[in-house]
Amino acid sequence: MPTAARIDQLLTQHALRPTPVRRAVLGVMADTPFALSVGEIERQLAAGTDRVTLYRTLKSFEEQGLLHRVMDGTDTIRYAACSIECSAGAHFDNHVHFRCTVCQRIYCLYQVAVPAVVLPRSFEAHTREYLLGGVCGTCQSGD
Ligand SMILES: [Zn+2]
Ligand SMILES: [Zn+2]
């Protein structure tokens, strides 16, 4: 768990004033090595946390380079912590995602870059989602 001081520092670095909800959400995200849906994040926050505030917090975190969306081909949007170099307008989300078919978690493999793809001339990519499937390290070791 990152310290409260570290959380406040991260928020300030990303031009966000530390508020109780922002602190709580960042604490959850920074502590979780896989992507979480809004419902999963909500369940880890104090009961009675306002949903609108949560959505607003996630939106500003995304804009400021603290979180990125992780898509899995369904309508469920998940969020994961950005790598440390991300900032507003400079997301470096060029890493591969990995979904474990055993625990169903989607991990950010920050150290694995999405390979370069050459598109036909008339196509222009605006998003890149690279999702691999398989068994994660935790499930392989049977912990
Ligand atoms: Zn797993
Ligand atoms: Zn990711």
PDB file of C-alpha atoms and ligand atoms in Angstrom:
ATOM      1  CA  MET A   1       0.000   0.000   0.000  1.00  0.00           C
ATOM      2  CA  PRO A   2       1.524   3.347  -0.979  1.00  0.00           C
ATOM      3  CA  THR A   3       1.829   5.813   1.858  1.00  0.00           C
ATOM      4  CA  ALA A   4      -0.618   8.692   2.186  1.00  0.00           C
ATOM      5  CA  ALA A   5       2.222  11.089   1.451  1.00  0.00           C
ATOM      6  CA  ARG A   6       3.092   9.228  -1.743  1.00  0.00           C
ATOM      7  CA  ILE A   7      -0.558   9.312  -2.864  1.00  0.00           C
ATOM      8  CA  ASP A   8      -0.812  13.046  -2.232  1.00  0.00           C
ATOM      9  CA  GLN A   9       2.432  13.556  -4.111  1.00  0.00           C
ATOM     10  CA  LEU A  10       1.135  11.601  -7.127  1.00  0.00           C
ATOM     11  CA  LEU A  11      -2.087  13.623  -7.146  1.00  0.00           C
ATOM     12  CA  THR A  12      -0.256  16.914  -6.930  1.00  0.00           C
ATOM     13  CA  GLN A  13       2.178  15.880  -9.668  1.00  0.00           C
ATOM     14  CA  HIS A  14      -0.821  15.236 -11.913  1.00  0.00           C
ATOM     15  CA  ALA A  15      -2.396  18.612 -11.134  1.00  0.00           C
ATOM     16  CA  LEU A  16      -5.100  17.148  -8.894  1.00  0.00           C
ATOM     17  CA  ARG A  17      -5.926  18.499  -5.463  1.00  0.00           C
ATOM     18  CA  PRO A  18      -5.981  15.663  -2.913  1.00  0.00           C
ATOM     19  CA  THR A  19      -9.585  15.006  -1.832  1.00  0.00           C
ATOM     20  CA  PRO A  20     -10.794  12.054   0.268  1.00  0.00           C
ATOM     21  CA  VAL A  21     -12.329  10.241  -2.724  1.00  0.00           C
ATOM     22  CA  ARG A  22      -9.300  10.855  -4.957  1.00  0.00           C
ATOM     23  CA  ARG A  23      -6.990   9.579  -2.227  1.00  0.00           C
ATOM     24  CA  ALA A  24      -9.110   6.485  -1.694  1.00  0.00           C
ATOM     25  CA  VAL A  25      -9.448   5.635  -5.394  1.00  0.00           C
ATOM     26  CA  LEU A  26      -5.755   6.113  -6.089  1.00  0.00           C
ATOM     27  CA  GLY A  27      -4.913   4.032  -3.031  1.00  0.00           C
ATOM     28  CA  VAL A  28      -7.015   1.151  -4.380  1.00  0.00           C
ATOM     29  CA  MET A  29      -5.638   1.425  -7.917  1.00  0.00           C
ATOM     30  CA  ALA A  30      -2.001   1.788  -6.942  1.00  0.00           C
ATOM     31  CA  ASP A  31      -2.315  -1.320  -4.837  1.00  0.00           C
ATOM     32  CA  THR A  32      -3.914  -3.552  -7.481  1.00  0.00           C
ATOM     33  CA  PRO A  33      -1.766  -5.161 -10.196  1.00  0.00           C
ATOM     34  CA  PHE A  34      -4.750  -5.865 -12.476  1.00  0.00           C
ATOM     35  CA  ALA A  35      -7.563  -3.845 -14.044  1.00  0.00           C
ATOM     36  CA  LEU A  36     -10.729  -3.127 -12.049  1.00  0.00           C
ATOM     37  CA  SER A  37     -14.266  -2.326 -13.200  1.00  0.00           C
ATOM     38  CA  VAL A  38     -16.063   0.653 -11.685  1.00  0.00           C
ATOM     39  CA  GLY A  39     -18.133  -1.732  -9.564  1.00  0.00           C
ATOM     40  CA  GLU A  40     -15.018  -3.450  -8.254  1.00  0.00           C
ATOM     41  CA  ILE A  41     -13.425  -0.113  -7.373  1.00  0.00           C
ATOM     42  CA  GLU A  42     -16.633   1.027  -5.687  1.00  0.00           C
ATOM     43  CA  ARG A  43     -16.745  -2.074  -3.488  1.00  0.00           C
ATOM     44  CA  GLN A  44     -13.311  -1.241  -2.079  1.00  0.00           C
ATOM     45  CA  LEU A  45     -14.257   2.316  -1.147  1.00  0.00           C
ATOM     46  CA  ALA A  46     -15.983   3.441   2.014  1.00  0.00           C
ATOM     47  CA  ALA A  47     -19.708   2.655   1.975  1.00  0.00           C
ATOM     48  CA  GLY A  48     -21.742   5.569   0.757  1.00  0.00           C
ATOM     49  CA  THR A  49     -19.099   6.967  -1.599  1.00  0.00           C
ATOM     50  CA  ASP A  50     -21.004   8.969  -4.173  1.00  0.00           C
ATOM     51  CA  ARG A  51     -21.117   7.227  -7.556  1.00  0.00           C
ATOM     52  CA  VAL A  52     -21.112  10.461  -9.535  1.00  0.00           C
ATOM     53  CA  THR A  53     -18.018  11.601  -7.645  1.00  0.00           C
ATOM     54  CA  LEU A  54     -16.389   8.242  -8.380  1.00  0.00           C
ATOM     55  CA  TYR A  55     -17.078   8.543 -12.125  1.00  0.00           C
ATOM     56  CA  ARG A  56     -15.799  12.112 -12.113  1.00  0.00           C
ATOM     57  CA  THR A  57     -12.671  11.015 -10.266  1.00  0.00           C
ATOM     58  CA  LEU A  58     -11.984   8.228 -12.760  1.00  0.00           C
ATOM     59  CA  LYS A  59     -12.455  10.644 -15.645  1.00  0.00           C
ATOM     60  CA  SER A  60     -10.016  13.183 -14.248  1.00  0.00           C
ATOM     61  CA  PHE A  61      -7.501  10.432 -13.380  1.00  0.00           C
ATOM     62  CA  GLU A  62      -7.723   9.223 -16.972  1.00  0.00           C
ATOM     63  CA  GLU A  63      -7.255  12.741 -18.327  1.00  0.00           C
ATOM     64  CA  GLN A  64      -4.292  13.416 -16.060  1.00  0.00           C
ATOM     65  CA  GLY A  65      -2.447  10.205 -16.865  1.00  0.00           C
ATOM     66  CA  LEU A  66      -2.992   8.333 -13.611  1.00  0.00           C
ATOM     67  CA  LEU A  67      -5.299   5.636 -15.021  1.00  0.00           C
ATOM     68  CA  HIS A  68      -6.010   4.121 -18.422  1.00  0.00           C
ATOM     69  CA  ARG A  69      -8.916   2.117 -19.717  1.00  0.00           C
ATOM     70  CA  VAL A  70      -8.547  -1.572 -20.369  1.00  0.00           C
ATOM     71  CA  MET A  71     -10.957  -3.110 -22.866  1.00  0.00           C
ATOM     72  CA  ASP A  72     -11.591  -6.818 -23.127  1.00  0.00           C
ATOM     73  CA  GLY A  73     -13.899  -6.941 -26.128  1.00  0.00           C
ATOM     74  CA  THR A  74     -17.026  -6.707 -23.965  1.00  0.00           C
ATOM     75  CA  ASP A  75     -18.885  -3.604 -22.806  1.00  0.00           C
ATOM     76  CA  THR A  76     -17.186  -3.714 -19.414  1.00  0.00           C
ATOM     77  CA  ILE A  77     -14.753  -0.861 -18.977  1.00  0.00           C
ATOM     78  CA  ARG A  78     -11.935  -1.502 -16.575  1.00  0.00           C
ATOM     79  CA  TYR A  79      -9.277   0.835 -15.308  1.00  0.00           C
ATOM     80  CA  ALA A  80      -5.679   0.213 -14.385  1.00  0.00           C
ATOM     81  CA  ALA A  81      -2.933   2.378 -12.980  1.00  0.00           C
ATOM     82  CA  CYS A  82      -0.713   4.002 -15.569  1.00  0.00           C
ATOM     83  CA  SER A  83       2.974   3.443 -15.656  1.00  0.00           C
ATOM     84  CA  ILE A  84       4.870   6.003 -13.686  1.00  0.00           C
ATOM     85  CA  GLU A  85       5.894   8.078 -16.719  1.00  0.00           C
ATOM     86  CA  CYS A  86       2.348   8.938 -17.794  1.00  0.00           C
ATOM     87  CA  SER A  87       1.073  12.487 -17.474  1.00  0.00           C
ATOM     88  CA  ALA A  88      -1.771  14.521 -18.927  1.00  0.00           C
ATOM     89  CA  GLY A  89      -1.607  14.422 -22.707  1.00  0.00           C
ATOM     90  CA  ALA A  90       1.324  12.036 -22.640  1.00  0.00           C
ATOM     91  CA  HIS A  91      -0.018   8.574 -22.010  1.00  0.00           C
ATOM     92  CA  PHE A  92       2.464   5.815 -22.679  1.00  0.00           C
ATOM     93  CA  ASP A  93      -0.091   3.069 -22.761  1.00  0.00           C
ATOM     94  CA  ASN A  94       1.681   1.058 -25.385  1.00  0.00           C
ATOM     95  CA  HIS A  95       1.899  -2.028 -23.210  1.00  0.00           C
ATOM     96  CA  VAL A  96       0.289  -5.402 -23.686  1.00  0.00           C
ATOM     97  CA  HIS A  97      -2.657  -6.596 -21.565  1.00  0.00           C
ATOM     98  CA  PHE A  98      -3.014 -10.175 -20.466  1.00  0.00           C
ATOM     99  CA  ARG A  99      -6.225 -11.861 -19.403  1.00  0.00           C
ATOM    100  CA  CYS A 100      -5.931 -14.928 -17.235  1.00  0.00           C
ATOM    101  CA  THR A 101      -8.530 -17.528 -18.162  1.00  0.00           C
ATOM    102  CA  VAL A 102      -8.378 -18.970 -14.635  1.00  0.00           C
ATOM    103  CA  CYS A 103      -8.797 -15.913 -12.373  1.00  0.00           C
ATOM    104  CA  GLN A 104     -10.287 -13.717 -15.169  1.00  0.00           C
ATOM    105  CA  ARG A 105      -8.054 -10.838 -14.180  1.00  0.00           C
ATOM    106  CA  ILE A 106      -6.567  -8.539 -16.783  1.00  0.00           C
ATOM    107  CA  TYR A 107      -2.987  -7.556 -16.032  1.00  0.00           C
ATOM    108  CA  CYS A 108      -0.953  -4.665 -17.431  1.00  0.00           C
ATOM    109  CA  LEU A 109       2.346  -5.991 -18.723  1.00  0.00           C
ATOM    110  CA  TYR A 110       4.090  -2.613 -18.606  1.00  0.00           C
ATOM    111  CA  GLN A 111       7.406  -4.120 -19.623  1.00  0.00           C
ATOM    112  CA  VAL A 112       5.986  -5.636 -22.849  1.00  0.00           C
ATOM    113  CA  ALA A 113       5.424  -3.081 -25.611  1.00  0.00           C
ATOM    114  CA  VAL A 114       2.703  -3.498 -28.227  1.00  0.00           C
ATOM    115  CA  PRO A 115       4.488  -4.548 -31.415  1.00  0.00           C
ATOM    116  CA  ALA A 116       4.442  -2.093 -34.320  1.00  0.00           C
ATOM    117  CA  VAL A 117       1.686  -2.848 -36.804  1.00  0.00           C
ATOM    118  CA  VAL A 118       1.735  -1.695 -40.418  1.00  0.00           C
ATOM    119  CA  LEU A 119      -1.748  -0.802 -41.643  1.00  0.00           C
ATOM    120  CA  PRO A 120      -3.008  -0.585 -45.219  1.00  0.00           C
ATOM    121  CA  ARG A 121      -2.682   2.951 -46.566  1.00  0.00           C
ATOM    122  CA  SER A 122      -6.335   3.973 -46.169  1.00  0.00           C
ATOM    123  CA  PHE A 123      -6.521   2.959 -42.495  1.00  0.00           C
ATOM    124  CA  GLU A 124      -5.625   5.138 -39.567  1.00  0.00           C
ATOM    125  CA  ALA A 125      -5.585   3.674 -36.058  1.00  0.00           C
ATOM    126  CA  HIS A 126      -6.777   5.812 -33.138  1.00  0.00           C
ATOM    127  CA  THR A 127      -6.720   3.227 -30.388  1.00  0.00           C
ATOM    128  CA  ARG A 128      -4.626   0.200 -29.724  1.00  0.00           C
ATOM    129  CA  GLU A 129      -5.729  -2.698 -27.619  1.00  0.00           C
ATOM    130  CA  TYR A 130      -3.491  -5.692 -27.419  1.00  0.00           C
ATOM    131  CA  LEU A 131      -4.968  -8.412 -25.276  1.00  0.00           C
ATOM    132  CA  LEU A 132      -3.391 -11.794 -24.791  1.00  0.00           C
ATOM    133  CA  GLY A 133      -5.085 -14.704 -23.064  1.00  0.00           C
ATOM    134  CA  GLY A 134      -3.579 -17.454 -20.960  1.00  0.00           C
ATOM    135  CA  VAL A 135      -2.684 -18.316 -17.394  1.00  0.00           C
ATOM    136  CA  CYS A 136      -1.060 -15.769 -15.088  1.00  0.00           C
ATOM    137  CA  GLY A 137       1.878 -16.478 -12.795  1.00  0.00           C
ATOM    138  CA  THR A 138      -0.269 -16.609  -9.660  1.00  0.00           C
ATOM    139  CA  CYS A 139      -2.634 -19.201 -11.130  1.00  0.00           C
ATOM    140  CA  GLN A 140       0.237 -21.280 -12.543  1.00  0.00           C
ATOM    141  CA  SER A 141       1.882 -21.528  -9.147  1.00  0.00           C
ATOM    142  CA  GLY A 142      -1.448 -22.487  -7.622  1.00  0.00           C
ATOM    143  CA  ASP A 143      -1.321 -19.897  -4.837  1.00  0.00           C
TER     144      ASP A 143
HETATM  145 ZN    ZN B   1      -4.783 -15.898 -12.891  1.00  0.00          ZN
HETATM  146 ZN    ZN B   2      -2.608  -1.383 -18.951  1.00  0.00          ZN
END
